[in-house]
C-alpha cells in the first residue's frame, strides 16, 4: 500500500513537473511577442498621438492604432516588403515633426510623402525591409549584404533609378557624377551607360614641336604642382618611368626640337598684344592666375611650356593642331598673331619652371620602347590620343554594380584600419588608391571634403540593379548636328563650346540658341556677331569677338532667324506701334509693381545682374518679351528672372515698354 | 517538501534561461538593451559598424541644407551675398539694401512660416521692398523649405519657440 | 502509528498538490495551445495590397473629374458636392470597368454594363451598383481610401 502510494506519488509528481515545463515552453511565444521591439514604439506612438490629438477625429484615429506589424508592399518589385513603418510610425504624419526618432516625420523630399506607398523605405535607405528588429532591419547583422546607407550617402539611391548626370534635387549625387566624368574615371573603368565618354585631354602628337623635354618631365612628375587646376591626376611614377615616357612622347613624331630656334617670327608689340588679349576676351574660357571662366586651360606659365612658333601656329588655326579642341578659330592677321604671342611669351611665364636646355634631345631607342610600355601600363591612352596607339582599352576593373558589392567581396589589403563597410572602402580607394597593395596603378586624385563624399555617393549609386521599367528615368543623350554651311561655320567658330543648341553644347553662355530666331532681331544679331556689345556687364565670360567676315555674320544671323524659332513665341506681337499710354503703363509696372529695376539697368539706374535693357528695343522682339514675362523658366528652367504670375495685360504693356527702349521713334 | 522546493528552484532556473535567451528578456534581467540605440543622430547608427579610427568625411550640411545652399547660391546670393550678409554684387544699386540674413537676432524673430511667406510672395506683398521678388512659382513649397533650412545655418539659429 | 499516519497524510496532501498543479498546468497548456494555434492560422501580414491606402491630395483632383487607381481598382470622383470613391470591379462578372471622360460614365468592356458616377447601374446586365467606399484624409493631407468599408451609395465625403 505504502509502496503503491509512493509510486503514484512519483507519477503525479512527474505529471505536474512536465505540465509545468510545457507551460513554460508554451509561454515562450507570447512572451517573445510581448517583448517585441516595435511594441514599445507602437504604444509610445499611440500615447503621443493621444496627447497631441486636437479634434475628435484625431482622437478616434489615435485610438485605432493597435500593436501590429505595419508594412509597405510594392508589387512592382519582386519580393519586397518593407516593415520599417512598424517602428518608424510617424513618417507620414506631419504632426510628428518634433517627435524623436523613430516616431519622427520623414523630411519632405521629392518623393515623400506622396510616394511612400510605391517606393517603400529600402529603395532609398537599403537595409532589410522584412526584418522587425532594429539590428536586422538596419542590415547590421553580418549576413546581410546591403546594410542601411548612412544618411549622408542616401542620395546614391536617387541614382539607382535616375540615370542622368544631373539629378534634380540631388546635389551631391549630381556633383559626384559630374566629377567622375570630369576627372576621367571612365577612361580606365568601364561603367554601364558611359561607354561613349570622351576625354577632352589634348592629343599628344607633336609635343616635340610644342614644348621642351624639361617642362614635360616636371609636368608628368606631378601635374598638379605645375597647375593646381588641372584635371590630370598625380600618377606617382618613378624617375625612370618619367624619363622613358618623355622619351616616348618626344618621338611622336620624332623631335624637331623647335624649342631651340625661332627665326621666321620677328618680335611683336606686346602692348598691342595685351589690348588684343583683352579685347578677344580670352578669359571668357581661359583663366590667368585663376581669374576667368576656367573651362579652358590656365594661361599663366604658358610661356614656359610652349615655344612661340607653336603658339603662333596654334592661334592661327587651333584645329589643325588639336582637332578636338573647343577653341574657336579667330580671324587674326599676321601682325595680330605676332603681337599677341609676344605679349603671352613676355608676360605669362612661370618663374618656377625648369631652365631651358640649349641642346637637342635625342633619346635612345630602348628608352622610347620602355616609354611606350609605361604609357600602356598606366592607361594614358584612356585620355590622350597619340598616333600608333589605337587600342584604348580600359585598364581598371569594371565599376558597374560597385555600389552594392557585399563587403566580404572587397579586398581590404593592407588597410586594416578601415571599418569593414562598403562606403569606407570606396572612400579609401578613391582618396588614396595605392594604399591597399603594392603594384596598383590608379593615380592619385585630389578629392577632399564634400567632393569626396560626392564621388562616393556617385559610386554607391551604381548598383547595377534591375529597376522596374516604370521607375527608371533614363539618361537623355542629346544628339544634334547643325546642318550644312551653318554647321561648318558653327564648327569653325566652335559656337557649341559655349552655347547650347537642342540640348547639345556647352553652358558657358547663359543663352541657348535653340530659339534665338524668336528672341532677337536679325539686324541686331548680325551686328552682335561682328562686334559683340556688353549685355551682362557683371559676367567675365562674355561673348567673344571672333573677327568674322561680314558675310559669315550675315549668314549665321539669317539662318538662326529662320530656323531657330519656336512657334509658341509670337513672331509679331504688335501689328502697329504700341500706344504711348501702354508704354507708360508698362514703365509704371516695370518700376513700381514688379521692381524689375532690381536686376535690370536702364540709363545707368538699377541693378546689374540681369541684361542691360538700354537697347532692348532694337535687340529683342516684342513677342519674346511678352512670352518671357509670362514665364521665363520655359526657356531654361534655371533662369533667375522670377515668375511673378504676370497677368496677360501687364505682359503686353511690359512688352510695349521694353520694346520702346533704345529706339528713336 | 524539500524535494518540491528543489524542483521549484530547477524550474525557476530553467525559466530564467528561457528569459535570458530572449533578447527582450535579457534587457529585463540585465537592464541595458544591447539594441537600444539613440536614433537621434544618424551617426550613432554607424558607430555600431565603424570605429572612429578612420572615416570618410562627413558633409557639414544635411540633405535639405545642401539643396537649400545650391538654391540660395543660384537665386538669392546675387543680392543677399554668398554668406547672406546682404552684400551680393547686385545689392550695390539697391535701396533699401537687402536684408542681412546672417543676423542672428533677425532670424530668431522669424518663424519658418514668416520666411516662407516673404520668399514665396515677395517683398512687395509683405510691405517690404518690391526689389525682393516672389519665388513661390519658381521654387514651390518644398524648395522654399530647403532654402529656409539653409538660411538657418547662416545665422546658426532656430526660431524661438514659446 | 502516529508518525506513519502523519507521513501518509503528508503523502496524500503532496499528491493532491501535484495533481492540482499538474491538471491546472495541463489545462493552461491545452487552452493556450489552442489560442496560439488559432492565432497562428491567422496571418499577421499578407503579401497583398493593403485595403487602406493613400492617394493624392484632394486639390489635385479637379471638380468634375475622376481619377483611377489601377492597382487598387478604385475610382475617386470629385463633384461640386465633394468626393466619392467607387470600386472599379464590375458587379456583373468582375471585369475591370473603365471611366470614359467624354461620356462621363463608367463602362464595363465585357458585357456592356454602364454605371453613373455615383455607382448606379445605367445599362447592362450588372445586378448591383458599384460599391461606394470609405474615404478619409490622412494626417499629411492625402486622400485615404479604405476598400474594406462600404458606405451607402449616396454618401459624399467633404474632405
Ligand atoms: S462583367 Fe461587366 S458587364 Fe459583365
PDB file of C-alpha atoms in Angstrom, chain A residues 191-449:
ATOM      1  CA  UNK A 191      30.676  51.658 -66.382  1.00  0.00           C
ATOM      2  CA  UNK A 192      27.337  50.829 -67.935  1.00  0.00           C
ATOM      3  CA  UNK A 193      25.953  53.788 -69.812  1.00  0.00           C
ATOM      4  CA  UNK A 194      29.260  55.615 -70.027  1.00  0.00           C
ATOM      5  CA  UNK A 195      30.858  53.725 -72.876  1.00  0.00           C
ATOM      6  CA  UNK A 196      30.617  56.821 -75.040  1.00  0.00           C
ATOM      7  CA  UNK A 197      32.526  59.035 -72.628  1.00  0.00           C
ATOM      8  CA  UNK A 198      35.116  61.125 -74.387  1.00  0.00           C
ATOM      9  CA  UNK A 199      38.122  62.718 -72.862  1.00  0.00           C
ATOM     10  CA  UNK A 200      38.970  66.325 -73.537  1.00  0.00           C
ATOM     11  CA  UNK A 201      42.642  65.821 -72.792  1.00  0.00           C
ATOM     12  CA  UNK A 202      44.896  67.088 -75.587  1.00  0.00           C
ATOM     13  CA  UNK A 203      46.302  64.927 -78.357  1.00  0.00           C
ATOM     14  CA  UNK A 204      49.906  64.151 -77.626  1.00  0.00           C
ATOM     15  CA  UNK A 205      51.210  64.147 -81.179  1.00  0.00           C
ATOM     16  CA  UNK A 206      53.794  66.781 -81.953  1.00  0.00           C
ATOM     17  CA  UNK A 207      54.877  67.569 -78.423  1.00  0.00           C
ATOM     18  CA  UNK A 208      58.441  67.985 -79.638  1.00  0.00           C
ATOM     19  CA  UNK A 209      57.294  70.957 -81.663  1.00  0.00           C
ATOM     20  CA  UNK A 210      55.362  72.451 -78.811  1.00  0.00           C
ATOM     21  CA  UNK A 211      57.291  72.205 -75.591  1.00  0.00           C
ATOM     22  CA  UNK A 212      60.625  71.234 -74.065  1.00  0.00           C
ATOM     23  CA  UNK A 213      61.674  67.901 -72.529  1.00  0.00           C
ATOM     24  CA  UNK A 214      62.330  69.590 -69.185  1.00  0.00           C
ATOM     25  CA  UNK A 215      58.880  71.032 -68.959  1.00  0.00           C
ATOM     26  CA  UNK A 216      57.372  67.700 -69.912  1.00  0.00           C
ATOM     27  CA  UNK A 217      59.376  65.943 -67.218  1.00  0.00           C
ATOM     28  CA  UNK A 218      58.236  68.304 -64.479  1.00  0.00           C
ATOM     29  CA  UNK A 219      54.674  68.064 -65.703  1.00  0.00           C
ATOM     30  CA  UNK A 220      54.465  64.283 -65.800  1.00  0.00           C
ATOM     31  CA  UNK A 221      56.151  64.020 -62.410  1.00  0.00           C
ATOM     32  CA  UNK A 222      53.371  65.993 -60.750  1.00  0.00           C
ATOM     33  CA  UNK A 223      50.941  67.922 -62.931  1.00  0.00           C
ATOM     34  CA  UNK A 224      49.082  69.489 -60.035  1.00  0.00           C
ATOM     35  CA  UNK A 225      52.200  71.171 -58.703  1.00  0.00           C
ATOM     36  CA  UNK A 226      52.629  72.896 -62.045  1.00  0.00           C
ATOM     37  CA  UNK A 227      48.998  73.818 -62.481  1.00  0.00           C
ATOM     38  CA  UNK A 228      46.763  73.189 -59.476  1.00  0.00           C
ATOM     39  CA  UNK A 229      43.564  73.382 -61.507  1.00  0.00           C
ATOM     40  CA  UNK A 230      44.489  70.651 -63.952  1.00  0.00           C
ATOM     41  CA  UNK A 231      42.330  67.580 -64.208  1.00  0.00           C
ATOM     42  CA  UNK A 232      45.332  65.355 -64.824  1.00  0.00           C
ATOM     43  CA  UNK A 233      45.999  63.270 -61.726  1.00  0.00           C
ATOM     44  CA  UNK A 234      49.274  62.574 -59.965  1.00  0.00           C
ATOM     45  CA  UNK A 235      50.362  59.272 -61.449  1.00  0.00           C
ATOM     46  CA  UNK A 236      53.092  58.590 -58.886  1.00  0.00           C
ATOM     47  CA  UNK A 237      55.708  57.461 -61.393  1.00  0.00           C
ATOM     48  CA  UNK A 238      59.314  56.596 -60.664  1.00  0.00           C
ATOM     49  CA  UNK A 239      62.095  58.678 -62.199  1.00  0.00           C
ATOM     50  CA  UNK A 240      62.993  56.113 -64.854  1.00  0.00           C
ATOM     51  CA  UNK A 241      59.352  55.745 -65.821  1.00  0.00           C
ATOM     52  CA  UNK A 242      59.125  59.514 -66.250  1.00  0.00           C
ATOM     53  CA  UNK A 243      62.266  59.638 -68.338  1.00  0.00           C
ATOM     54  CA  UNK A 244      61.111  56.838 -70.583  1.00  0.00           C
ATOM     55  CA  UNK A 245      57.682  58.438 -71.032  1.00  0.00           C
ATOM     56  CA  UNK A 246      59.242  61.727 -72.061  1.00  0.00           C
ATOM     57  CA  UNK A 247      61.461  59.869 -74.493  1.00  0.00           C
ATOM     58  CA  UNK A 248      58.460  58.098 -75.987  1.00  0.00           C
ATOM     59  CA  UNK A 249      56.386  61.257 -76.296  1.00  0.00           C
ATOM     60  CA  UNK A 250      59.292  63.084 -77.862  1.00  0.00           C
ATOM     61  CA  UNK A 251      59.301  60.695 -80.790  1.00  0.00           C
ATOM     62  CA  UNK A 252      55.673  61.211 -81.788  1.00  0.00           C
ATOM     63  CA  UNK A 253      56.685  62.283 -84.347  1.00  0.00           C
ATOM     64  CA  UNK A 254      60.432  62.343 -83.953  1.00  0.00           C
ATOM     65  CA  UNK A 255      61.793  65.515 -82.443  1.00  0.00           C
ATOM     66  CA  UNK A 256      62.322  68.626 -84.405  1.00  0.00           C
ATOM     67  CA  UNK A 257      63.436  70.435 -81.281  1.00  0.00           C
ATOM     68  CA  UNK A 258      61.594  73.573 -82.211  1.00  0.00           C
ATOM     69  CA  UNK A 259      62.040  74.888 -78.720  1.00  0.00           C
ATOM     70  CA  UNK A 260      65.612  75.729 -79.672  1.00  0.00           C
ATOM     71  CA  UNK A 261      65.200  78.215 -82.507  1.00  0.00           C
ATOM     72  CA  UNK A 262      62.635  80.519 -83.952  1.00  0.00           C
ATOM     73  CA  UNK A 263      63.948  82.645 -86.772  1.00  0.00           C
ATOM     74  CA  UNK A 264      60.995  83.300 -89.013  1.00  0.00           C
ATOM     75  CA  UNK A 265      58.850  85.168 -86.485  1.00  0.00           C
ATOM     76  CA  UNK A 266      60.010  88.707 -85.761  1.00  0.00           C
ATOM     77  CA  UNK A 267      59.257  90.242 -82.387  1.00  0.00           C
ATOM     78  CA  UNK A 268      55.787  91.750 -81.976  1.00  0.00           C
ATOM     79  CA  UNK A 269      54.414  94.640 -79.979  1.00  0.00           C
ATOM     80  CA  UNK A 270      53.475  93.290 -76.524  1.00  0.00           C
ATOM     81  CA  UNK A 271      51.336  96.350 -75.677  1.00  0.00           C
ATOM     82  CA  UNK A 272      49.150  95.868 -78.694  1.00  0.00           C
ATOM     83  CA  UNK A 273      49.160  92.175 -77.843  1.00  0.00           C
ATOM     84  CA  UNK A 274      47.786  92.908 -74.414  1.00  0.00           C
ATOM     85  CA  UNK A 275      44.984  95.002 -75.866  1.00  0.00           C
ATOM     86  CA  UNK A 276      44.199  92.184 -78.249  1.00  0.00           C
ATOM     87  CA  UNK A 277      44.208  89.678 -75.413  1.00  0.00           C
ATOM     88  CA  UNK A 278      41.712  91.756 -73.509  1.00  0.00           C
ATOM     89  CA  UNK A 279      39.527  92.591 -76.490  1.00  0.00           C
ATOM     90  CA  UNK A 280      39.392  88.991 -77.624  1.00  0.00           C
ATOM     91  CA  UNK A 281      38.044  88.105 -74.191  1.00  0.00           C
ATOM     92  CA  UNK A 282      40.309  85.081 -73.803  1.00  0.00           C
ATOM     93  CA  UNK A 283      39.269  84.834 -70.168  1.00  0.00           C
ATOM     94  CA  UNK A 284      35.726  84.032 -71.235  1.00  0.00           C
ATOM     95  CA  UNK A 285      37.122  80.493 -71.276  1.00  0.00           C
ATOM     96  CA  UNK A 286      40.707  80.564 -70.009  1.00  0.00           C
ATOM     97  CA  UNK A 287      41.976  81.710 -66.667  1.00  0.00           C
ATOM     98  CA  UNK A 288      45.010  83.829 -65.886  1.00  0.00           C
ATOM     99  CA  UNK A 289      46.150  83.380 -62.321  1.00  0.00           C
ATOM    100  CA  UNK A 290      42.805  81.855 -61.538  1.00  0.00           C
ATOM    101  CA  UNK A 291      40.750  84.731 -62.951  1.00  0.00           C
ATOM    102  CA  UNK A 292      38.356  83.829 -65.711  1.00  0.00           C
ATOM    103  CA  UNK A 293      35.831  81.192 -66.579  1.00  0.00           C
ATOM    104  CA  UNK A 294      38.093  78.216 -66.092  1.00  0.00           C
ATOM    105  CA  UNK A 295      36.631  75.846 -68.647  1.00  0.00           C
ATOM    106  CA  UNK A 296      39.818  76.094 -70.703  1.00  0.00           C
ATOM    107  CA  UNK A 297      43.441  75.895 -69.616  1.00  0.00           C
ATOM    108  CA  UNK A 298      45.101  78.252 -67.173  1.00  0.00           C
ATOM    109  CA  UNK A 299      47.381  80.506 -69.206  1.00  0.00           C
ATOM    110  CA  UNK A 300      49.874  81.697 -66.631  1.00  0.00           C
ATOM    111  CA  UNK A 301      53.078  79.814 -67.204  1.00  0.00           C
ATOM    112  CA  UNK A 302      52.264  79.147 -70.828  1.00  0.00           C
ATOM    113  CA  UNK A 303      55.456  80.897 -71.958  1.00  0.00           C
ATOM    114  CA  UNK A 304      57.494  78.337 -70.062  1.00  0.00           C
ATOM    115  CA  UNK A 305      55.505  75.498 -71.547  1.00  0.00           C
ATOM    116  CA  UNK A 306      55.238  76.173 -75.272  1.00  0.00           C
ATOM    117  CA  UNK A 307      57.518  77.847 -77.751  1.00  0.00           C
ATOM    118  CA  UNK A 308      56.463  80.923 -79.651  1.00  0.00           C
ATOM    119  CA  UNK A 309      56.430  79.311 -83.060  1.00  0.00           C
ATOM    120  CA  UNK A 310      53.949  76.702 -81.902  1.00  0.00           C
ATOM    121  CA  UNK A 311      51.862  79.355 -80.174  1.00  0.00           C
ATOM    122  CA  UNK A 312      51.593  81.428 -83.321  1.00  0.00           C
ATOM    123  CA  UNK A 313      50.631  78.404 -85.348  1.00  0.00           C
ATOM    124  CA  UNK A 314      48.046  77.397 -82.764  1.00  0.00           C
ATOM    125  CA  UNK A 315      46.487  80.836 -82.525  1.00  0.00           C
ATOM    126  CA  UNK A 316      46.309  80.974 -86.289  1.00  0.00           C
ATOM    127  CA  UNK A 317      44.389  77.725 -86.543  1.00  0.00           C
ATOM    128  CA  UNK A 318      43.927  75.680 -83.365  1.00  0.00           C
ATOM    129  CA  UNK A 319      42.001  72.978 -85.188  1.00  0.00           C
ATOM    130  CA  UNK A 320      44.997  71.993 -87.304  1.00  0.00           C
ATOM    131  CA  UNK A 321      46.988  71.094 -84.197  1.00  0.00           C
ATOM    132  CA  UNK A 322      44.244  69.853 -81.884  1.00  0.00           C
ATOM    133  CA  UNK A 323      41.281  68.749 -83.982  1.00  0.00           C
ATOM    134  CA  UNK A 324      39.072  68.174 -80.933  1.00  0.00           C
ATOM    135  CA  UNK A 325      39.764  71.446 -79.160  1.00  0.00           C
ATOM    136  CA  UNK A 326      36.937  73.667 -78.053  1.00  0.00           C
ATOM    137  CA  UNK A 327      38.817  76.793 -79.007  1.00  0.00           C
ATOM    138  CA  UNK A 328      37.310  78.707 -81.922  1.00  0.00           C
ATOM    139  CA  UNK A 329      39.337  79.867 -84.865  1.00  0.00           C
ATOM    140  CA  UNK A 330      39.673  83.610 -84.719  1.00  0.00           C
ATOM    141  CA  UNK A 331      40.440  85.652 -87.783  1.00  0.00           C
ATOM    142  CA  UNK A 332      43.746  87.113 -86.618  1.00  0.00           C
ATOM    143  CA  UNK A 333      46.060  88.953 -89.034  1.00  0.00           C
ATOM    144  CA  UNK A 334      49.721  88.046 -89.178  1.00  0.00           C
ATOM    145  CA  UNK A 335      50.532  91.163 -87.165  1.00  0.00           C
ATOM    146  CA  UNK A 336      47.881  90.238 -84.581  1.00  0.00           C
ATOM    147  CA  UNK A 337      49.487  86.840 -84.135  1.00  0.00           C
ATOM    148  CA  UNK A 338      52.956  88.306 -83.684  1.00  0.00           C
ATOM    149  CA  UNK A 339      51.788  90.862 -81.132  1.00  0.00           C
ATOM    150  CA  UNK A 340      49.531  88.547 -79.188  1.00  0.00           C
ATOM    151  CA  UNK A 341      52.162  85.807 -78.957  1.00  0.00           C
ATOM    152  CA  UNK A 342      54.751  88.365 -77.938  1.00  0.00           C
ATOM    153  CA  UNK A 343      52.541  89.505 -75.103  1.00  0.00           C
ATOM    154  CA  UNK A 344      51.869  85.961 -73.910  1.00  0.00           C
ATOM    155  CA  UNK A 345      55.550  84.997 -74.087  1.00  0.00           C
ATOM    156  CA  UNK A 346      56.677  88.138 -72.279  1.00  0.00           C
ATOM    157  CA  UNK A 347      54.092  88.157 -69.526  1.00  0.00           C
ATOM    158  CA  UNK A 348      52.909  84.666 -68.787  1.00  0.00           C
ATOM    159  CA  UNK A 349      55.987  82.711 -67.860  1.00  0.00           C
ATOM    160  CA  UNK A 350      56.461  80.586 -64.826  1.00  0.00           C
ATOM    161  CA  UNK A 351      59.375  81.547 -62.579  1.00  0.00           C
ATOM    162  CA  UNK A 352      59.489  78.032 -61.160  1.00  0.00           C
ATOM    163  CA  UNK A 353      59.702  76.246 -64.491  1.00  0.00           C
ATOM    164  CA  UNK A 354      62.922  74.351 -65.181  1.00  0.00           C
ATOM    165  CA  UNK A 355      65.518  76.415 -67.068  1.00  0.00           C
ATOM    166  CA  UNK A 356      65.558  75.679 -70.786  1.00  0.00           C
ATOM    167  CA  UNK A 357      68.274  73.363 -72.010  1.00  0.00           C
ATOM    168  CA  UNK A 358      70.195  74.527 -75.005  1.00  0.00           C
ATOM    169  CA  UNK A 359      70.643  71.261 -76.850  1.00  0.00           C
ATOM    170  CA  UNK A 360      68.601  68.865 -78.868  1.00  0.00           C
ATOM    171  CA  UNK A 361      67.072  65.836 -77.157  1.00  0.00           C
ATOM    172  CA  UNK A 362      67.729  62.515 -78.899  1.00  0.00           C
ATOM    173  CA  UNK A 363      66.518  59.692 -76.659  1.00  0.00           C
ATOM    174  CA  UNK A 364      67.871  56.166 -77.252  1.00  0.00           C
ATOM    175  CA  UNK A 365      65.505  53.698 -78.898  1.00  0.00           C
ATOM    176  CA  UNK A 366      65.356  51.422 -75.848  1.00  0.00           C
ATOM    177  CA  UNK A 367      64.111  54.234 -73.698  1.00  0.00           C
ATOM    178  CA  UNK A 368      61.438  55.061 -76.254  1.00  0.00           C
ATOM    179  CA  UNK A 369      60.196  51.498 -76.214  1.00  0.00           C
ATOM    180  CA  UNK A 370      60.191  51.473 -72.428  1.00  0.00           C
ATOM    181  CA  UNK A 371      58.182  54.678 -72.542  1.00  0.00           C
ATOM    182  CA  UNK A 372      55.589  53.098 -74.759  1.00  0.00           C
ATOM    183  CA  UNK A 373      55.192  50.270 -72.269  1.00  0.00           C
ATOM    184  CA  UNK A 374      54.831  52.742 -69.427  1.00  0.00           C
ATOM    185  CA  UNK A 375      52.276  54.677 -71.456  1.00  0.00           C
ATOM    186  CA  UNK A 376      50.273  51.493 -71.929  1.00  0.00           C
ATOM    187  CA  UNK A 377      50.713  50.275 -68.383  1.00  0.00           C
ATOM    188  CA  UNK A 378      49.239  53.367 -66.788  1.00  0.00           C
ATOM    189  CA  UNK A 379      46.459  53.590 -69.315  1.00  0.00           C
ATOM    190  CA  UNK A 380      47.462  57.039 -70.572  1.00  0.00           C
ATOM    191  CA  UNK A 381      45.696  56.278 -73.802  1.00  0.00           C
ATOM    192  CA  UNK A 382      42.431  56.219 -71.889  1.00  0.00           C
ATOM    193  CA  UNK A 383      42.515  60.014 -72.022  1.00  0.00           C
ATOM    194  CA  UNK A 384      45.148  61.007 -74.573  1.00  0.00           C
ATOM    195  CA  UNK A 385      45.191  60.232 -78.263  1.00  0.00           C
ATOM    196  CA  UNK A 386      48.545  59.508 -79.762  1.00  0.00           C
ATOM    197  CA  UNK A 387      49.480  58.134 -83.139  1.00  0.00           C
ATOM    198  CA  UNK A 388      50.489  54.494 -83.199  1.00  0.00           C
ATOM    199  CA  UNK A 389      48.416  53.509 -80.188  1.00  0.00           C
ATOM    200  CA  UNK A 390      44.901  52.890 -81.296  1.00  0.00           C
ATOM    201  CA  UNK A 391      43.752  50.425 -78.681  1.00  0.00           C
ATOM    202  CA  UNK A 392      42.162  52.461 -75.959  1.00  0.00           C
ATOM    203  CA  UNK A 393      41.256  49.562 -73.747  1.00  0.00           C
ATOM    204  CA  UNK A 394      40.417  50.397 -70.176  1.00  0.00           C
ATOM    205  CA  UNK A 395      42.936  49.223 -67.634  1.00  0.00           C
ATOM    206  CA  UNK A 396      40.804  49.436 -64.485  1.00  0.00           C
ATOM    207  CA  UNK A 397      38.175  46.977 -63.276  1.00  0.00           C
ATOM    208  CA  UNK A 398      34.581  47.494 -64.316  1.00  0.00           C
ATOM    209  CA  UNK A 399      32.619  49.575 -61.864  1.00  0.00           C
ATOM    210  CA  UNK A 400      29.072  48.644 -62.796  1.00  0.00           C
ATOM    211  CA  UNK A 401      27.433  47.318 -59.666  1.00  0.00           C
ATOM    212  CA  UNK A 402      30.136  48.617 -57.335  1.00  0.00           C
ATOM    213  CA  UNK A 403      27.520  50.410 -55.250  1.00  0.00           C
ATOM    214  CA  UNK A 404      26.031  47.170 -53.983  1.00  0.00           C
ATOM    215  CA  UNK A 405      29.038  44.961 -53.603  1.00  0.00           C
ATOM    216  CA  UNK A 406      28.909  42.857 -50.437  1.00  0.00           C
ATOM    217  CA  UNK A 407      31.668  43.781 -48.034  1.00  0.00           C
ATOM    218  CA  UNK A 408      33.122  40.287 -47.916  1.00  0.00           C
ATOM    219  CA  UNK A 409      33.913  40.547 -51.616  1.00  0.00           C
ATOM    220  CA  UNK A 410      36.083  43.612 -51.108  1.00  0.00           C
ATOM    221  CA  UNK A 411      39.837  43.434 -50.930  1.00  0.00           C
ATOM    222  CA  UNK A 412      40.959  45.499 -47.979  1.00  0.00           C
ATOM    223  CA  UNK A 413      44.585  44.527 -48.465  1.00  0.00           C
ATOM    224  CA  UNK A 414      46.816  46.387 -46.126  1.00  0.00           C
ATOM    225  CA  UNK A 415      44.128  48.709 -44.858  1.00  0.00           C
ATOM    226  CA  UNK A 416      43.401  47.096 -41.525  1.00  0.00           C
ATOM    227  CA  UNK A 417      42.496  50.484 -40.156  1.00  0.00           C
ATOM    228  CA  UNK A 418      39.395  50.674 -42.315  1.00  0.00           C
ATOM    229  CA  UNK A 419      35.974  49.870 -40.924  1.00  0.00           C
ATOM    230  CA  UNK A 420      34.560  46.955 -42.859  1.00  0.00           C
ATOM    231  CA  UNK A 421      31.971  48.882 -44.800  1.00  0.00           C
ATOM    232  CA  UNK A 422      31.480  49.466 -48.488  1.00  0.00           C
ATOM    233  CA  UNK A 423      31.415  53.237 -48.256  1.00  0.00           C
ATOM    234  CA  UNK A 424      34.593  53.408 -46.227  1.00  0.00           C
ATOM    235  CA  UNK A 425      36.285  51.078 -48.665  1.00  0.00           C
ATOM    236  CA  UNK A 426      35.226  53.161 -51.646  1.00  0.00           C
ATOM    237  CA  UNK A 427      36.275  56.321 -49.837  1.00  0.00           C
ATOM    238  CA  UNK A 428      39.745  54.985 -49.199  1.00  0.00           C
ATOM    239  CA  UNK A 429      40.017  53.609 -52.737  1.00  0.00           C
ATOM    240  CA  UNK A 430      39.196  56.983 -54.176  1.00  0.00           C
ATOM    241  CA  UNK A 431      41.225  59.133 -51.822  1.00  0.00           C
ATOM    242  CA  UNK A 432      44.363  57.011 -51.542  1.00  0.00           C
ATOM    243  CA  UNK A 433      44.155  54.272 -54.124  1.00  0.00           C
ATOM    244  CA  UNK A 434      47.687  52.967 -53.769  1.00  0.00           C
ATOM    245  CA  UNK A 435      47.477  52.343 -50.052  1.00  0.00           C
ATOM    246  CA  UNK A 436      45.851  48.927 -50.413  1.00  0.00           C
ATOM    247  CA  UNK A 437      48.597  46.912 -52.039  1.00  0.00           C
ATOM    248  CA  UNK A 438      51.842  47.348 -53.897  1.00  0.00           C
ATOM    249  CA  UNK A 439      51.780  47.471 -57.648  1.00  0.00           C
ATOM    250  CA  UNK A 440      48.438  49.202 -58.049  1.00  0.00           C
ATOM    251  CA  UNK A 441      48.171  51.642 -60.924  1.00  0.00           C
ATOM    252  CA  UNK A 442      45.364  54.018 -60.103  1.00  0.00           C
ATOM    253  CA  UNK A 443      46.652  57.584 -59.918  1.00  0.00           C
ATOM    254  CA  UNK A 444      46.108  59.971 -57.054  1.00  0.00           C
ATOM    255  CA  UNK A 445      43.273  62.468 -57.464  1.00  0.00           C
ATOM    256  CA  UNK A 446      42.791  65.422 -55.230  1.00  0.00           C
ATOM    257  CA  UNK A 447      39.400  64.918 -53.661  1.00  0.00           C
ATOM    258  CA  UNK A 448      38.523  66.320 -50.312  1.00  0.00           C
ATOM    259  CA  UNK A 449      35.557  67.097 -48.131  1.00  0.00           C
TER     260      UNK A 449
END
